[in-house]
Coordinates of C-alpha atoms and ligand atoms in Angstrom, one line a residue:
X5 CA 49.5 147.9 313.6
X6 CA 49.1 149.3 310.1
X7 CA 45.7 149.8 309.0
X8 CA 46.3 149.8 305.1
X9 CA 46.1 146.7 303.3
X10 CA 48.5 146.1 300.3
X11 CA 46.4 144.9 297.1
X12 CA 48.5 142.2 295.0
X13 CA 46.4 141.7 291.9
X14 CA 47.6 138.3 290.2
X15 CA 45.0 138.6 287.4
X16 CA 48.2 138.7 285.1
X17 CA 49.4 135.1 286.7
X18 CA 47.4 133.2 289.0
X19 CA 44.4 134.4 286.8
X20 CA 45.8 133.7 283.7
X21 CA 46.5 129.8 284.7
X22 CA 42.7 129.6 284.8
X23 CA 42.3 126.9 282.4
X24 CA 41.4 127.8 278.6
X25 CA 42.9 131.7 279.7
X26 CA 45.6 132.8 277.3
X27 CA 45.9 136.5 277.3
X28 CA 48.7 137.8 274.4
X29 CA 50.8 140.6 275.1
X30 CA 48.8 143.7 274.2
X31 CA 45.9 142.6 276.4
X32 CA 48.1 141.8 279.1
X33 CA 49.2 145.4 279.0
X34 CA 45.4 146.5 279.0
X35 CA 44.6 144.8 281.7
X36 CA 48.0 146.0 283.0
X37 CA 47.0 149.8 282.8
X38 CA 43.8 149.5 284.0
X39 CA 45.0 147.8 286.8
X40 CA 47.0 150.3 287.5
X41 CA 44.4 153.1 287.0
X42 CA 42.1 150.7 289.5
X43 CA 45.0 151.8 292.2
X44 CA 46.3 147.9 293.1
X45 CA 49.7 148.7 294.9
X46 CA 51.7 145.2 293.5
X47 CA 50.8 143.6 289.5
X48 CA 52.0 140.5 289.8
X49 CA 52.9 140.4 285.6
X50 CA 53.6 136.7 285.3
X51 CA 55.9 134.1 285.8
X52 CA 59.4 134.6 283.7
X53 CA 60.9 131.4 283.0
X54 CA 57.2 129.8 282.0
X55 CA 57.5 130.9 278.8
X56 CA 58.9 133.6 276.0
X57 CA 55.4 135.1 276.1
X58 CA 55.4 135.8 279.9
X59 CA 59.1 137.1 279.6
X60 CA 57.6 139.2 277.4
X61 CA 55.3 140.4 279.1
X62 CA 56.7 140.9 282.5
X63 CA 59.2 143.0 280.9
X64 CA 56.6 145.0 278.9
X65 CA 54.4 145.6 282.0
X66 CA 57.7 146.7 283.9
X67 CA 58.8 149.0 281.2
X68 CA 55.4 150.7 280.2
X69 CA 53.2 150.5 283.7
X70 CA 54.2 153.1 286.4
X71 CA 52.7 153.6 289.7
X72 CA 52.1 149.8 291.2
X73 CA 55.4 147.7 292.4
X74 CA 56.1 145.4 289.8
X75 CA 56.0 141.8 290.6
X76 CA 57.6 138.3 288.8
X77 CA 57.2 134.7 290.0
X78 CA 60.2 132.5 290.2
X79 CA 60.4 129.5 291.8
X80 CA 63.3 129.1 294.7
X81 CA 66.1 128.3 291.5
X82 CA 68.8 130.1 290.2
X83 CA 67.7 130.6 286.8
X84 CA 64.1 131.3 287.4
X85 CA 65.4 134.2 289.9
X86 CA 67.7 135.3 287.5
X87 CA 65.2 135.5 284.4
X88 CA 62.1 137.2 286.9
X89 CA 65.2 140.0 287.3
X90 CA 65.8 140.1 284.3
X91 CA 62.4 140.7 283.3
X92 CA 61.7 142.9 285.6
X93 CA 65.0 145.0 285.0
X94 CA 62.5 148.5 283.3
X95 CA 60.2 148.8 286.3
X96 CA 60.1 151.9 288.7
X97 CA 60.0 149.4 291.7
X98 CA 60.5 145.6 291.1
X99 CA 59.5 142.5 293.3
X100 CA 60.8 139.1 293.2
X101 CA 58.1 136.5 294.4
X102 CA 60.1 133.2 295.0
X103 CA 58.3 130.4 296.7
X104 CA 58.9 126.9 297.3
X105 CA 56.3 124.6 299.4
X106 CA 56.7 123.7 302.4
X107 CA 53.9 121.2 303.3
X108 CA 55.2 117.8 303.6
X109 CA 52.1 115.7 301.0
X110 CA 54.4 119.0 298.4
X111 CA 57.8 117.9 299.8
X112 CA 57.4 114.2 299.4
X113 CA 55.9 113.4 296.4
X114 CA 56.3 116.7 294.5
X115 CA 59.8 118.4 295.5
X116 CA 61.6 115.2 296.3
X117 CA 63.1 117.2 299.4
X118 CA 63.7 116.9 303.1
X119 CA 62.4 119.7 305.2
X120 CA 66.1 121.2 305.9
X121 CA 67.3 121.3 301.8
X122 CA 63.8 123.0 301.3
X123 CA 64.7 125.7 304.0
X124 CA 68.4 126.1 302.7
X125 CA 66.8 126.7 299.0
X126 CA 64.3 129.1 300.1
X127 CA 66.8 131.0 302.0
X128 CA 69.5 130.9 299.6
X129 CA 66.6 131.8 296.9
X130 CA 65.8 135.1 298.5
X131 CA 69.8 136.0 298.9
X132 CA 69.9 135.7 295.1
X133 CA 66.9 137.7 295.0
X134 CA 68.2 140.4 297.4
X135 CA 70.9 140.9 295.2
X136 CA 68.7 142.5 292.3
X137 CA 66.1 144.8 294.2
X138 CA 65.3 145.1 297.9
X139 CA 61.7 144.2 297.7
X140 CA 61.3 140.7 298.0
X141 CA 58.2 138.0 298.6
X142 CA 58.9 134.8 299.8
X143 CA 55.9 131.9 299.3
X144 CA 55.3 128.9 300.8
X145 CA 53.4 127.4 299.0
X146 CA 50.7 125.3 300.3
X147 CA 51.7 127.0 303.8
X148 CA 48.4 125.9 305.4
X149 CA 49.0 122.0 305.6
X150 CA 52.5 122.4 306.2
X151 CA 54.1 122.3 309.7
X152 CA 53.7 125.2 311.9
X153 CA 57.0 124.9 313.4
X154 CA 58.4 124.2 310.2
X155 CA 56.8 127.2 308.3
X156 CA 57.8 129.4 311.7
X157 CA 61.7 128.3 310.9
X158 CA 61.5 129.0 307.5
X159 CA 60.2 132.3 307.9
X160 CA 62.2 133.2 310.6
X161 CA 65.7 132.1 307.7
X162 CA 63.9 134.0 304.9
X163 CA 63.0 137.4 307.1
X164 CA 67.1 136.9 307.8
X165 CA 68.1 136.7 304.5
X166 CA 66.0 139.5 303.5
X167 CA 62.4 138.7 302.8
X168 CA 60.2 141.8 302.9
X169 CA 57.0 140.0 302.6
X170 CA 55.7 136.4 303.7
X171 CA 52.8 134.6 302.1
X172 CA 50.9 132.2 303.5
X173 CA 48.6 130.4 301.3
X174 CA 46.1 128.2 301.2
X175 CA 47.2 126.4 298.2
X176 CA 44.7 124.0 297.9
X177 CA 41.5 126.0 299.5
X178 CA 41.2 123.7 302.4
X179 CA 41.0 126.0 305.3
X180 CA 38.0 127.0 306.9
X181 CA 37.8 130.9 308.0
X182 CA 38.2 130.8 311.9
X183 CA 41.0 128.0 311.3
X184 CA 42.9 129.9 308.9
X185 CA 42.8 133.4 311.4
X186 CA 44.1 130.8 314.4
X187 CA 46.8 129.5 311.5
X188 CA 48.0 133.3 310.6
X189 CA 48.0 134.1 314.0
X190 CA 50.1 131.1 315.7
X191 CA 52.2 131.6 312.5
X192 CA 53.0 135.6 313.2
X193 CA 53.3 134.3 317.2
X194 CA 56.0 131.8 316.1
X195 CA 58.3 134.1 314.1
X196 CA 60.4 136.1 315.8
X197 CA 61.3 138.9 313.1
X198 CA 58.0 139.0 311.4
X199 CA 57.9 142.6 312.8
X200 CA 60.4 142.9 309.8
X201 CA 58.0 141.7 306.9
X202 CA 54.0 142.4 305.5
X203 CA 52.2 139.1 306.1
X204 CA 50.4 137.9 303.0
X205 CA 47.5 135.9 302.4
X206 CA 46.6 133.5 299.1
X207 CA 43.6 131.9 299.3
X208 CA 42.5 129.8 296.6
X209 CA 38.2 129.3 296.4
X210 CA 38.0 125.7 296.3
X211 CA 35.0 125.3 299.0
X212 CA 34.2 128.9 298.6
X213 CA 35.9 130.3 301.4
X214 CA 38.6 132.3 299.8
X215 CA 37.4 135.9 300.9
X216 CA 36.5 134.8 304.1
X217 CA 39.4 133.6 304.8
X218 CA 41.4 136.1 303.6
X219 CA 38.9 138.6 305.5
X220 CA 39.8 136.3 308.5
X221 CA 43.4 136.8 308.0
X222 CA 43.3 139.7 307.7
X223 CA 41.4 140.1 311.6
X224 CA 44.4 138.2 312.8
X225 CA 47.3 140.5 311.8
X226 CA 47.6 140.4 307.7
X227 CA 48.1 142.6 305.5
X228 CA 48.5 142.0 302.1
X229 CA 45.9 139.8 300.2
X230 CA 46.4 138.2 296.9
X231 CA 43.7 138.5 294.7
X232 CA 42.7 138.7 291.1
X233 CA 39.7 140.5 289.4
X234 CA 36.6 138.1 289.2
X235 CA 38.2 135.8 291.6
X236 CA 39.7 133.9 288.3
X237 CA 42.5 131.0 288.9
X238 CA 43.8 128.1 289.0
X239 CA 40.7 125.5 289.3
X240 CA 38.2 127.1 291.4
X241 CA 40.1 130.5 291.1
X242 CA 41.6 133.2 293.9
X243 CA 40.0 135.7 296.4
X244 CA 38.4 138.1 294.2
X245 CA 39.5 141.4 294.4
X246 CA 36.3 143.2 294.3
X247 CA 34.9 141.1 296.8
X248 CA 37.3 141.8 299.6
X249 CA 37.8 145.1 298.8
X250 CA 34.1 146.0 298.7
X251 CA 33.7 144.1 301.9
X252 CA 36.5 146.2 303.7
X253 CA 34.8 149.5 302.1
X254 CA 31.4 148.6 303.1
X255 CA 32.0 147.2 306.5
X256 CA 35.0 149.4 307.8
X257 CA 33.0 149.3 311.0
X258 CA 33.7 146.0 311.5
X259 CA 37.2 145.7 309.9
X260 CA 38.7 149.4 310.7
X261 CA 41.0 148.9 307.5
X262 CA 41.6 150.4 304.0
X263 CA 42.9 149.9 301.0
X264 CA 44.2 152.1 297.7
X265 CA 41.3 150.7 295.2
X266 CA 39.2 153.5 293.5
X267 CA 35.8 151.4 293.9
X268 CA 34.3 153.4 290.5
X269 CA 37.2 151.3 288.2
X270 CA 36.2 148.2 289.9
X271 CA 33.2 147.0 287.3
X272 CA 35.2 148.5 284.1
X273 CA 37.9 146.4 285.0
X274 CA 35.9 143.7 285.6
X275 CA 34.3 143.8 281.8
X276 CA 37.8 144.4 280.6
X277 CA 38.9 141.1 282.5
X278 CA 36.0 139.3 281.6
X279 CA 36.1 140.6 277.8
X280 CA 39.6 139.6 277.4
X281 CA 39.6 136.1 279.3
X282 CA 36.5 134.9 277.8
X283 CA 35.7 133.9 281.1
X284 CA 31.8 135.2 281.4
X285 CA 31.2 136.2 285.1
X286 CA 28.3 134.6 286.7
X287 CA 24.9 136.7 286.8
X288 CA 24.9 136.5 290.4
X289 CA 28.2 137.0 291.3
X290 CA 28.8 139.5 294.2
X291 CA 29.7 142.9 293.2
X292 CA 30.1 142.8 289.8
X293 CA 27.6 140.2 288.4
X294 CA 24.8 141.3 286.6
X295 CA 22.2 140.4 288.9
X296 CA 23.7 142.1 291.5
X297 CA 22.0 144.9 291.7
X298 CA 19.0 143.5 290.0
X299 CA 15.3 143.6 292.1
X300 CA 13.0 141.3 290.8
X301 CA 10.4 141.0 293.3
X302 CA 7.5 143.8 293.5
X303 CA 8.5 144.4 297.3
X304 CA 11.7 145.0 296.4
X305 CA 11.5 147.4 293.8
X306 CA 8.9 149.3 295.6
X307 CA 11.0 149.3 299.1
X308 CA 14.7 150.7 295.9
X309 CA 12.4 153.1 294.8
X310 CA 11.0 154.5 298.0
X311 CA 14.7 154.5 298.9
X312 CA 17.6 152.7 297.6
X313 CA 19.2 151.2 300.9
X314 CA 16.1 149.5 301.8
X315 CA 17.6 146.7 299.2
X316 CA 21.0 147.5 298.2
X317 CA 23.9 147.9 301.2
X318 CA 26.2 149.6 298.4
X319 CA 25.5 152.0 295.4
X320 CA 26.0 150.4 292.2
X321 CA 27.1 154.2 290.3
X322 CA 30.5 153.9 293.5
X323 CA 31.7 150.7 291.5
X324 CA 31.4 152.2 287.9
X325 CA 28.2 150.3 287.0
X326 CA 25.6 152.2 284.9
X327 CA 22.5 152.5 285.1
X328 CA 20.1 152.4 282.4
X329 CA 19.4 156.0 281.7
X330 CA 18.3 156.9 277.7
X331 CA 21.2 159.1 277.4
X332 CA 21.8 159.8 273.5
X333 CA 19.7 159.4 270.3
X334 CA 20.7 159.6 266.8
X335 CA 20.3 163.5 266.5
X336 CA 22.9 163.7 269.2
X337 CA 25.9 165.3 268.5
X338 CA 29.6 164.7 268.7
X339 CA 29.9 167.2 271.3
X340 CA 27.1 165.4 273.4
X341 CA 28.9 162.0 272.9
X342 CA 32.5 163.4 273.7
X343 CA 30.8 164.7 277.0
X344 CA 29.2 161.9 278.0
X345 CA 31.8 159.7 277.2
X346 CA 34.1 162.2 279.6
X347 CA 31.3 161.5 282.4
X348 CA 31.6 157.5 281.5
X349 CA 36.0 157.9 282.0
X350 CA 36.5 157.6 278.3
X351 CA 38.9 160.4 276.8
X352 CA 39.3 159.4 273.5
X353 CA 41.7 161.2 270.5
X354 CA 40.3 162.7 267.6
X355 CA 40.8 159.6 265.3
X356 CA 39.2 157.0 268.0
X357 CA 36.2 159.7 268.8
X358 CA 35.6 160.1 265.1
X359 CA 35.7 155.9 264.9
X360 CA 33.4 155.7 267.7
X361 CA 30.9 158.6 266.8
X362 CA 30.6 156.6 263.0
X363 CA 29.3 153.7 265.0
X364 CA 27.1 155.6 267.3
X365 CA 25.5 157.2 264.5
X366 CA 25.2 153.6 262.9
X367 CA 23.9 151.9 266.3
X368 CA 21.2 155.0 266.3
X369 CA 20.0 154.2 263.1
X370 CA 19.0 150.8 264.3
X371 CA 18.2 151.0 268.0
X372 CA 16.6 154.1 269.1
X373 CA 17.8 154.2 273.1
X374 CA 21.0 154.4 273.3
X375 CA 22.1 153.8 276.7
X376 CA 25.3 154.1 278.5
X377 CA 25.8 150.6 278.9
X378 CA 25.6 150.7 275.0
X379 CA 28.3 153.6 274.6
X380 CA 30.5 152.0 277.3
X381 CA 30.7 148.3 275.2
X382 CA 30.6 150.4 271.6
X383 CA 33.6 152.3 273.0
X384 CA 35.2 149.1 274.7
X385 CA 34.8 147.6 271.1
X386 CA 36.2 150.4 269.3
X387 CA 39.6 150.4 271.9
X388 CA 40.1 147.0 271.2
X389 CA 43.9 146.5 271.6
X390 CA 44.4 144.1 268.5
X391 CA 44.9 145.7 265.3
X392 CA 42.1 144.9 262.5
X393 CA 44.0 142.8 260.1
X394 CA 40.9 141.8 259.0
X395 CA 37.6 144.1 258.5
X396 CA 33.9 142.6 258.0
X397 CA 32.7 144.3 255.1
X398 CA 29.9 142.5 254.0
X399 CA 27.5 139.7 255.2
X400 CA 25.1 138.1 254.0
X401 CA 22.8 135.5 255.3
X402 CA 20.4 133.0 253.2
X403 CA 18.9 130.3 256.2
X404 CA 15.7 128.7 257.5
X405 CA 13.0 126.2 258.2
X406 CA 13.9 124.5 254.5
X407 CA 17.2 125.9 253.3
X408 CA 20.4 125.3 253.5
X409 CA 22.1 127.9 255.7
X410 CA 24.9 130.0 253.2
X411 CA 26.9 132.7 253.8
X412 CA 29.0 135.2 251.5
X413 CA 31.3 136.8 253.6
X414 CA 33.7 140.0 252.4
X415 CA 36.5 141.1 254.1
X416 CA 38.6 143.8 253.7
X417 CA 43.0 143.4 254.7
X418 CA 44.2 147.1 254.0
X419 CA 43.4 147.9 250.7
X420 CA 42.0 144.6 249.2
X421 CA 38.6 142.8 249.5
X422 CA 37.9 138.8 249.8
X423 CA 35.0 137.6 249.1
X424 CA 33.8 133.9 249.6
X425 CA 30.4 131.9 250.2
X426 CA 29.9 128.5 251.9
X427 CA 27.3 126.8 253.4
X428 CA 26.8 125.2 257.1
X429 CA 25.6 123.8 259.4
X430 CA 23.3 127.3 260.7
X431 CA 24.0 130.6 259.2
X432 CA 26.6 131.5 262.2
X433 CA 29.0 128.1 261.7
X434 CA 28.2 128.9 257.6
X435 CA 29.3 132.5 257.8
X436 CA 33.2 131.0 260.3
X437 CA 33.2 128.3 257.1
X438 CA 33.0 131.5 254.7
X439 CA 35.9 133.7 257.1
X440 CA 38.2 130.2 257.3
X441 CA 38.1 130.1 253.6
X442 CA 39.5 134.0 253.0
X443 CA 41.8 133.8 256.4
X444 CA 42.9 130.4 256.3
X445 CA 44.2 130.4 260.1
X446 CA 43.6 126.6 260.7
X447 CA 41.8 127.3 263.9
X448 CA 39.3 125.0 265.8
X449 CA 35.7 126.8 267.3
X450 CA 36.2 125.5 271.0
X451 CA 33.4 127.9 272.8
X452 CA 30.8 130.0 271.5
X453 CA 28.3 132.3 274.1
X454 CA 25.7 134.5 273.2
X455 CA 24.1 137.3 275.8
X456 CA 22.5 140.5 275.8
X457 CA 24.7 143.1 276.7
X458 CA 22.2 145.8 277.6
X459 CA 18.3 145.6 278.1
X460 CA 15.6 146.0 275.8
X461 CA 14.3 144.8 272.7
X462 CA 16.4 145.6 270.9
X463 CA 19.3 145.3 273.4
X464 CA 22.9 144.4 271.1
X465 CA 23.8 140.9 271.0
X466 CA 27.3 139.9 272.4
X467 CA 29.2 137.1 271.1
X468 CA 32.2 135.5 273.1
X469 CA 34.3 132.6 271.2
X470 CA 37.4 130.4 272.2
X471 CA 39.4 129.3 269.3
X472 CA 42.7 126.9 269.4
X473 CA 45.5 127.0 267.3
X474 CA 48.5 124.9 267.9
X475 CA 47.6 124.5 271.4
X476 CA 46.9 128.0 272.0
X477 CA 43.4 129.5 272.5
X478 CA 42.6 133.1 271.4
X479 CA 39.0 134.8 272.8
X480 CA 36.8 136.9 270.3
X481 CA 34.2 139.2 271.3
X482 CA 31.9 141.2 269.1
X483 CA 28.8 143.2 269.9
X484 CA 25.8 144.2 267.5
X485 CA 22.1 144.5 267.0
X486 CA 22.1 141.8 264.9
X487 CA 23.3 138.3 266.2
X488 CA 24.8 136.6 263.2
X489 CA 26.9 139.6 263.0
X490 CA 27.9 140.0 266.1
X491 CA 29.4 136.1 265.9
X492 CA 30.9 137.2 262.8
X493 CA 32.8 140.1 264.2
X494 CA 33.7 138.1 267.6
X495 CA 35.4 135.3 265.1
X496 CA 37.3 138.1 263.4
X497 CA 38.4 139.6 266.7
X498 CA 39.7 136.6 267.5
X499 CA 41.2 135.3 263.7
X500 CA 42.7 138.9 264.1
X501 CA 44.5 138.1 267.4
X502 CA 45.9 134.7 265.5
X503 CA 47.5 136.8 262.7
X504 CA 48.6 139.3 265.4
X505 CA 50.2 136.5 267.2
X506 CA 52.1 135.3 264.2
X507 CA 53.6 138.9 263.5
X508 CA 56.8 139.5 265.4
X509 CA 56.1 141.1 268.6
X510 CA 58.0 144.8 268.9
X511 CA 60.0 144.0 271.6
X512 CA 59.5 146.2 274.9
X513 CA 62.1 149.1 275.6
X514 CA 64.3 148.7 278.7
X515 CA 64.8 151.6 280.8
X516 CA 67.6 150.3 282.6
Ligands
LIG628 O1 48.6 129.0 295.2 C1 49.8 129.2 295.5 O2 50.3 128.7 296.5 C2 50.5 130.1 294.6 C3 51.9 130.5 295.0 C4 52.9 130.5 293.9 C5 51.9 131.8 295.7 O3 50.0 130.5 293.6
LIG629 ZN1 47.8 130.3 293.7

């Protein structure tokens, strides 16, 4: 049996039906790209007929990202099929994902359908999908209550009709790891022609268990895991990608199997996930949290600096993650950034260098170590995808023990400059009261989260906000020194992705 495991990243769908997620077009493609550059074999883009925004999308990610298969989700339907093609009509080498479920609590109360009309859709579903590229995923979804038999029969059809892959997920993440390797197995056992397709697993993380299980699945003949960066997804979320995949890496003694993922993209794609989402990752999350490489107790650092594996069973520098080395100050040069941001992965053009180099210079003036963590969110700041429809010119602050908090605010929108002043209820809801007045985008503050992004003193302050408008929320991030401004900027970034939104989208070219 093969020993490579097929990555299918679903950040882009599963991950983006985490609730309060709505990623717009150009971040989709970022994440996209750096998915790509991560080295996941399958994107799964989105889910065609949901909406003219994921149409959108899956046909921009199929025209413009090369090197992963392409994937869209359709349910087992005509017209969902026919759209997922559709969308997927520019990509170098499409999949069609159709799925139906299977279980009988899903075919009851939710479908409406007896076992044998479920089977003739699925089958018929994966005909139609034959009939626009060869590579084709069947789902059933919520496989693990369904009927073993049943799921057995279905497969078997599906494999006829053409199926190249069958997932089995744990819709619900009810399974328990040795349960779920006994599940996949007696379901491979009970399919004659599985020979003919790549078992997949889904595991959603309901009780935890979604790596384990798919790391049990995998022991018991799988081999394709679904998975999203951060583990992000519907409710609980997905297996996270980093998480299996580092567990494969580290413990190939145990698991004898690989995979394509270049490790040292992992954490940058994490940030970018996490950036873009809003979705903070947890400080002790495995992998890519920021306690996970963290030593707090004396013994500890001691045993890390006598020698690093005392404490740590992976290196931190394999996954991309930086350490905290004083690396430029502000008589560096711009040949001494360029080069280090080279080292860091970053190759900029002349016009984003010379952007990022004014701020370093301006972050030098106020914070004297500059470290790479700093260069890496500076630079991540600078490449934001949006445009700048709006600029923060100007801000000023009046607040305190006994006055009333007041903001002027000046913006600059190409050429022109707005100016206004309100007050509020601190200086950071005063200084959103002040941007409403010149932006006027109607939206509603629905989160607001405040970290240090690097350590020190005088580490930069980061500033992640959720805004709603009509129904749709838009994430805002903005990083500085100074806290009030960094809230200011991550408002903009986010009033700036409203306005963006509002402005017809170019639409994507198709290849084919
Ligand atoms: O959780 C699930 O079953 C799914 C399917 C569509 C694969 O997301
Ligand atoms: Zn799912």
């Amino acid at each position: 049996m093969s020993k490579r495991v097929v990555i299918f990243d679903t950040t882009l769908r599963d991950g983006e039906q985490s609730p309060g997620v709505s990623l717009n077009l150009q971040e989709k493609l970022e994440i996209a790209h750096q998915l790509a550059r991560l080295g996941v074999d399958v994107i799964e883009a989105g889910f065609p007929i949901a909406s003219p925004g994921d149409f959108e999308a899956v046909s921009a990610v199929a025209a413009q990202v090369k090197g992963p298969v392409i994937a869209g989700l359709a349910r087992a339907n005509r017209k969902d099929i026919e759209r997922a093609a559709e969308a997927l009509r520019a990509a170098e080498q499409a999949r069609i994902h159709t799925f139906i479920a299977t279980s009988p609590i899903h075919m009851r109360h939710k479908l409406r359908m007896e076992p044998d009309q479920v089977l003739e859709a699925a089958v018929e579903a994966v005909k139609l999908a034959k009939t626009f590229t060869a590579d084709v995923e069947f789902s059933a979804e919520d496989a693990f209550r369904s009927d073993v038999e049943f799921l057995c029969r279905i497969f078997k059809a599906v494999i006829d009709a053409g199926a190249t892959t069958i997932n089995i997920p744990d819709t619900v993440g009810y399974a328990t790891p040795q349960e779920y390797g006994a599940f996949i197995q007696s379901v491979i056992n009970g399919t004659p022609n599985m020979e003919r397709a790549t078992v997949s697993v889904h595991c959603h993380n309901d009780l935890g268990l979604a790596v384990a299980n798919s790391l049990s699945a995998l022991e018991n003949g799988a081999r394709q895991i679904e998975c999203t960066i951060n583990g992000i997804g519907e409710r609980a979320g997905n297996c996270s990608l980093e998480e299996i995949v580092m567990a494969l890496y580290t413990r190939k003694s145990v698991y004898d199997l690989d995979t394509s993922i270049n490790p040292t993209e992992i954490y940058r794609t994490s940030r970018l996930v996490s950036n873009l989402t809003g979705m903070l990752v947890q400080p002790n999350k495995a992998i890519v949290g920021k306690n996970a490489f963290a030593h707090e107790s004396g013994i500890h650092q001691d045993g890390v600096l006598k020698e690093r594996t005392t404490y740590e069973i992976m290196n931190p520098q394999m996954l991309g993650i930086f350490t905290n080395n004083i690396v430029l100050g502000k008589h560096s040069g711009r040949h001494a950034f360029r080069e280090r941001l080279k080292e860091l992965g970053f190759e900029l053009d002349d016009e984003n260098l010379a952007k990022a180099f004014a701020r370093f210079k301006n972050l030098a003036d106020r914070k004297s170590e500059i470290t790479d963590e700093d260069l890496v969110v500076l630079v991540e700041d600078e490449l934001r995808a949006v445009p700048e429809a709006y600029r923060l010119d100007y801000l000023h602050i009046t607040s305190g023990t006994v006055l009333v908090p007041t903001a002027t605010v000046r913006l600059k929108r190409e050429e022109e400059t707005f100016e206004e002043a309100s007050c509020g209820d601190g200086p950071v809801d005063a200084a959103y009261k002040a941007i409403d007045k010149i932006t006027g985008v109607g939206a509603r503050l629905k989160a607001y989260v405040i970290s240090a992004t690097t350590s020190g003193e005088d580490s930069q302050g980061e500033v992640s906000v959720k805004l709603e408008r009509e129904g749709r929320f838009y994430t805002g991030r903005g990083v500085d020194t100074d806290i009030i401004v960094a809230s200011a900027k991550a408002y903009l970034n986010a009033v700036n992705k409203i306005v963006y939104d509002r402005t017809p989208v170019p639409k994507p070219e198709r290849a084919v």
